[in-house]
XYZ file of C-alpha atoms in Angstrom:
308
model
C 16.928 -15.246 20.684
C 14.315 -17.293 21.982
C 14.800 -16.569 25.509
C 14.380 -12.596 24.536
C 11.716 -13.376 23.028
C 9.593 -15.441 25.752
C 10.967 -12.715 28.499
C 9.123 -9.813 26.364
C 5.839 -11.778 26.488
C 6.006 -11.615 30.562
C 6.674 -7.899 30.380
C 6.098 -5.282 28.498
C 4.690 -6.468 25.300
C 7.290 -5.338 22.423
C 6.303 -3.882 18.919
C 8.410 -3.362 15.483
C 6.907 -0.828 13.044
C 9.098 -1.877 10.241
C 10.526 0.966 8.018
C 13.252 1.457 5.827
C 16.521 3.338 6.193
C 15.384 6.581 4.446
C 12.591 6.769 7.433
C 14.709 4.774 9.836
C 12.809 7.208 12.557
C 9.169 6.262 10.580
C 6.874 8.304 8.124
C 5.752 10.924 10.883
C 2.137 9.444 10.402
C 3.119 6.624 11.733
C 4.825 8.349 14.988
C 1.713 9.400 15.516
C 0.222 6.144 17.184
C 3.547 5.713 19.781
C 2.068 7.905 22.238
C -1.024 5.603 22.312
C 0.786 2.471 22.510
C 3.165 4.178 25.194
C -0.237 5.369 27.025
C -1.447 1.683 26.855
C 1.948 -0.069 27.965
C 3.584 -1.558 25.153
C 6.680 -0.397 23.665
C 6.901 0.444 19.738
C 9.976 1.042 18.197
C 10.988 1.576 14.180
C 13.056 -1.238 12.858
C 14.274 -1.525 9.113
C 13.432 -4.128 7.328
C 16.802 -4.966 5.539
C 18.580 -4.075 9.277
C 20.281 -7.998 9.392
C 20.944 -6.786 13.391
C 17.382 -6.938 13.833
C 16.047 -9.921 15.961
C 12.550 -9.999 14.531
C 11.768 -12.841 16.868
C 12.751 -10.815 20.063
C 9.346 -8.702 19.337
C 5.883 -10.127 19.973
C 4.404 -8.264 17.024
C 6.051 -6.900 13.979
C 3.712 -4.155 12.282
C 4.399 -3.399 8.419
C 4.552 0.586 8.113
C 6.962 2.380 5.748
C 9.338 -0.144 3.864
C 9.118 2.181 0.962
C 12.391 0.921 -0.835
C 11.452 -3.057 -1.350
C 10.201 -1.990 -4.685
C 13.081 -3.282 -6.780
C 14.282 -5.753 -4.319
C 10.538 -7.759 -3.938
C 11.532 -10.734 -4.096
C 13.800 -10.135 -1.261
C 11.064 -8.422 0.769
C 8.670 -11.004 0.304
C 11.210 -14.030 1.415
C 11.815 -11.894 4.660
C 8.467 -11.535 5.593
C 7.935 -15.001 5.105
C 10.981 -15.256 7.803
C 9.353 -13.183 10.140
C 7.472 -14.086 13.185
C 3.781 -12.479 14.082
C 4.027 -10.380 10.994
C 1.065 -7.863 10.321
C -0.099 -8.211 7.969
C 0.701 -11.951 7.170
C 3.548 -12.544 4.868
C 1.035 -14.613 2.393
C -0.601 -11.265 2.112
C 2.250 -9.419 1.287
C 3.176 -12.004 -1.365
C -0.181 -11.321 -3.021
C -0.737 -8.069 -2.725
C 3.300 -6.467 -3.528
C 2.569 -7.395 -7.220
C -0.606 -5.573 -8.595
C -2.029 -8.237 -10.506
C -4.262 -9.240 -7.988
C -6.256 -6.684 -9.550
C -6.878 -9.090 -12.321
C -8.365 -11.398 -9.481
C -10.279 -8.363 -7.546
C -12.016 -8.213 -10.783
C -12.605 -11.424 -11.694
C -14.335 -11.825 -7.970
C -16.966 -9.057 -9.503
C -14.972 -6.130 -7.286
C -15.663 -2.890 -9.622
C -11.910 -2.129 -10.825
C -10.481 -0.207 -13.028
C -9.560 -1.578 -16.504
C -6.109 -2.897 -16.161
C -3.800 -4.141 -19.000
C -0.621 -6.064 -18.535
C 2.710 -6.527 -20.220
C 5.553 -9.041 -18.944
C 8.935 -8.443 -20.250
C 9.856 -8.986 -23.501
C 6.234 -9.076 -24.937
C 5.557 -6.766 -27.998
C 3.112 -3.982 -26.892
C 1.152 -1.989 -28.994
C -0.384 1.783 -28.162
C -4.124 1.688 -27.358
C -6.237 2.510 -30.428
C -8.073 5.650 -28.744
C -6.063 8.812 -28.483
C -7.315 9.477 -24.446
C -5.005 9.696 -21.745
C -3.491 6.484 -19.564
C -1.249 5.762 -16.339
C 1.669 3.443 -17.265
C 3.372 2.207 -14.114
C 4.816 -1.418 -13.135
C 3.266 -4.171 -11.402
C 5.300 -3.846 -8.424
C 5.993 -0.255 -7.023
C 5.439 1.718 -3.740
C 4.135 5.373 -3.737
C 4.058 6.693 -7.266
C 7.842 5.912 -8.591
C 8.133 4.983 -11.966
C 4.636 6.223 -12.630
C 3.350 8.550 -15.838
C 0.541 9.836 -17.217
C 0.537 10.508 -20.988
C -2.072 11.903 -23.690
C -2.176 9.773 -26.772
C -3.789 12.700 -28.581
C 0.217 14.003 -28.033
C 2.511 12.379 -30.747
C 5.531 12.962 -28.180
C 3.800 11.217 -25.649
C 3.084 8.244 -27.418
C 6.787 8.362 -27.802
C 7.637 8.272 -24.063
C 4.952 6.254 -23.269
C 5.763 3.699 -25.809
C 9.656 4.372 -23.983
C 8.446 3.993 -20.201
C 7.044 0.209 -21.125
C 10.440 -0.550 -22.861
C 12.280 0.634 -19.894
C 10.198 -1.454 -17.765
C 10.249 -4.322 -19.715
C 14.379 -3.618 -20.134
C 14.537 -4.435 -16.250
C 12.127 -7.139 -16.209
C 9.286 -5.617 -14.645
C 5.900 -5.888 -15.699
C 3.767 -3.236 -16.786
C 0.430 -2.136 -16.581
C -1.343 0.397 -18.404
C -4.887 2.055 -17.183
C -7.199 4.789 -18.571
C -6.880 7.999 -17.008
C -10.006 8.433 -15.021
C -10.850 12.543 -15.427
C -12.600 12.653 -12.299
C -9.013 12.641 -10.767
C -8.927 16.079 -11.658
C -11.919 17.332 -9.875
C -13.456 14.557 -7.601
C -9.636 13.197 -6.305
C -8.905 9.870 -5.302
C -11.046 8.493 -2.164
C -8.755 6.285 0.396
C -10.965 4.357 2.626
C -9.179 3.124 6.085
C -9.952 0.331 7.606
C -8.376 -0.613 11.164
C -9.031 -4.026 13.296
C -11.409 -4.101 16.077
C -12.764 -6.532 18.167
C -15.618 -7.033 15.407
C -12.970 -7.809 13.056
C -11.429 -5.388 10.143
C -13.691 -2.378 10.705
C -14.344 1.255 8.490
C -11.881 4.042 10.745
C -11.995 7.155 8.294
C -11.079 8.692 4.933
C -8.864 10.777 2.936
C -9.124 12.281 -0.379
C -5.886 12.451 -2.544
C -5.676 15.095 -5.109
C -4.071 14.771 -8.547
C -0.687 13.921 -8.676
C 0.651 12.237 -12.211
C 1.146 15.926 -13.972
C 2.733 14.167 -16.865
C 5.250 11.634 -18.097
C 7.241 9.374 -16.690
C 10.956 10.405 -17.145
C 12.608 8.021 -15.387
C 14.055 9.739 -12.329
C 13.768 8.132 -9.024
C 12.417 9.248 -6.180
C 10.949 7.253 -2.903
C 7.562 9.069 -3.183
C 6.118 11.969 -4.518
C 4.647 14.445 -2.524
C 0.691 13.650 -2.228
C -2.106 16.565 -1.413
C -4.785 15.345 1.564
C -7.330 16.473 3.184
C -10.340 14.596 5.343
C -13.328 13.053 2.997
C -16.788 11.743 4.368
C -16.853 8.051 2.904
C -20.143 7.082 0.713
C -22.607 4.540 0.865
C -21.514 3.342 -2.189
C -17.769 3.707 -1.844
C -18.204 1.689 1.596
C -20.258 -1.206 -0.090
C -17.662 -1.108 -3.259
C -14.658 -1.328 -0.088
C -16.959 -4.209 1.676
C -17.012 -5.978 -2.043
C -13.178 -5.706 -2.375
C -11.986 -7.169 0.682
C -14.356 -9.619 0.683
C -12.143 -11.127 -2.147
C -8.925 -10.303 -0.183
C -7.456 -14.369 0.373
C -7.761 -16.211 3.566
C -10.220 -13.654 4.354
C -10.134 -9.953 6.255
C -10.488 -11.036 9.489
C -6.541 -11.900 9.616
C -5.683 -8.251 8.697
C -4.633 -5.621 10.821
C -5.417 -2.743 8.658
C -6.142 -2.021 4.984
C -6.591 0.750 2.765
C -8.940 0.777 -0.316
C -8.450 3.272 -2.848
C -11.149 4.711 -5.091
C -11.712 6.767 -8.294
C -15.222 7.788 -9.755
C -15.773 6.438 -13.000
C -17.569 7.889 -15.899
C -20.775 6.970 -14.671
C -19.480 8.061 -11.311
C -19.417 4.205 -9.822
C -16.250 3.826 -7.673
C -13.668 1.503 -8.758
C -10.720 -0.036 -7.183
C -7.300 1.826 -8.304
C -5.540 -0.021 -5.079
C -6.126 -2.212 -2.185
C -2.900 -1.515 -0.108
C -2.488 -4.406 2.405
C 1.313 -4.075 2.799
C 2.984 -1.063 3.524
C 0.052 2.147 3.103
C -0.045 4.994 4.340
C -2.835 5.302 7.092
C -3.158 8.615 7.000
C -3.921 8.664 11.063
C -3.201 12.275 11.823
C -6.352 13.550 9.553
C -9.258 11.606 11.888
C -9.455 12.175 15.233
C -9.345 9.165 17.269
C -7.277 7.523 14.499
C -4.217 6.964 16.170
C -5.694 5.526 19.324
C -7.750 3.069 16.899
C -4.706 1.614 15.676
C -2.889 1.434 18.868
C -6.021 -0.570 19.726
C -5.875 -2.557 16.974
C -2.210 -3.383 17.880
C -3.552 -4.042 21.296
C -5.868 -6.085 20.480
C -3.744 -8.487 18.235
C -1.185 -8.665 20.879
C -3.551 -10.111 22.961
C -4.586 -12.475 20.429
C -0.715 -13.244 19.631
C 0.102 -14.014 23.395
C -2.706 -16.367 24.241
């Protein structure tokens, strides 16, 4: 194993983009940035995260992309990126930022997020007291599985929603429950992308997400829903609310590769933080040009770094 590994770092510089079986051939995205890589002599190549044939040591970087399934098996994620060697980004980061209460920490480093409410397993919950509309999903998830949206106005949704927590809590996840923010429906959901440069973690483009929670959460699985995208000019303000976020992000930016920050409008139209995907997002490449050549740069770059 070791001797692969040091004979890759005289040649041609080796790359994982780490998937899971149900995109064993990666998101097509994230094919996207091969050519690039290919163009600038390294050789990328999926690899699933679960695969035990893998040698993750035989590559000199391993790139998180699509492992879209660890969802229900995080501890078992996290504990293999902590195994693996030049992980991107670093495995402490995936620790932190697979379970969604760092947004409890975002906010109490000032970053603008949006109300969050938590319940662990097995603690009594009651409904909120207003009759608006809220997202119940769990802590840990990937995409939008086990995600609802339900109007308290709507005695049947209390119902479900008040059965999506207990179902949750049933297989010892932990909840959390926001406010619906309206402007969703009309303004979407901004996605900043951020992609490492020579200057360090730098602003690459953006993406605006339209609605997708429709309703409640019925319990049937899926690996992700389908999502509606188009290209967004990022704001002023959304790119100093972004700055403020992963300023916060532990051990500091400069170590990661790439990171997403996700926005919503809120009533007064300030942005706040829905997500800040450090793990496995979707980077949304093929809707900016020059995208996909910034990331294979990006990989480049840390490469570089990597080899000495």
């Amino acid at each position: 194993m070791t001797d692969h590994h040091h004979q890759s770092t005289r040649g041609e510089p080796r790359v994982a983009l780490v998937t899971c079986t149900d995109l064993a051939d990666l998101d097509p995205d994230d094919r996207l940035v091969l050519g690039p890589l290919a163009d600038r002599g390294v050789a990328a190549e999926p690899a699933v995260w679960d695969d035990p044939g893998v040698d993750w040591a035989g590559y000199d970087l391993v790139v998180l992309r699509s492992p879209w399934d660890y969802a229900l098996r995080r501890d078992e994620f996290v504990a293999w990126a902590a195994t693996v060697p030049t992980l991107v980004n670093p495995a402490d980061v995936v620790r932190w930022n697979t379970d969604k209460r760092y947004l409890g920490e975002l906010s109490a480093a000032g970053a603008p997020v949006v109300p969050t409410s938590w319940v662990t397993p097995g603690q009594s919950w009651q409904l909120p007291a207003d009759r608006g509309e809220y997202v119940i999903k769990p802590a840990v998830s990937a995409g939008s599985q086990d995600t609802g949206r339900y109007d308290l106005a709507d005695p049947g949704h209390r119902e479900l929603a008040a059965a999506h927590v207990r179902r949750l809590s049933a297989a010892g996840r932990v909840t959390m429950v926001q406010p619906y923010l309206d402007a969703v429906d009309t303004a979407g959901e901004t996605a900043l992308l951020f992609l490492a440069g020579p200057g360090g973690l730098a602003f690459s483009h953006a993406i605006r997400k339209g609605p997708m929670l429709d309703g409640p959460d019925l319990g049937v699985e899926g690996l992700y829903k389908a999502e509606e995208i188009s290209p967004r000019a990022a704001t002023p303000e959304q790119l100093a609310v972004a700055g403020r976020v992963l300023a916060a992000v532990p051990g500091g930016r400069e170590r990661l590769l790439y990171a997403r920050v996700d926005l919503i409008p809120g009533a007064d139209g300030t942005p706040l933080l829905v997500e800040l995907e450090l793990t496995e997002p979707s980077l949304f490449i093929g809707y900016a040009d020059g995208a996909p050549d910034r990331l294979a740069e990006a990989i480049v770059d840390r490469l570089r770094a990597t080899r000495g």
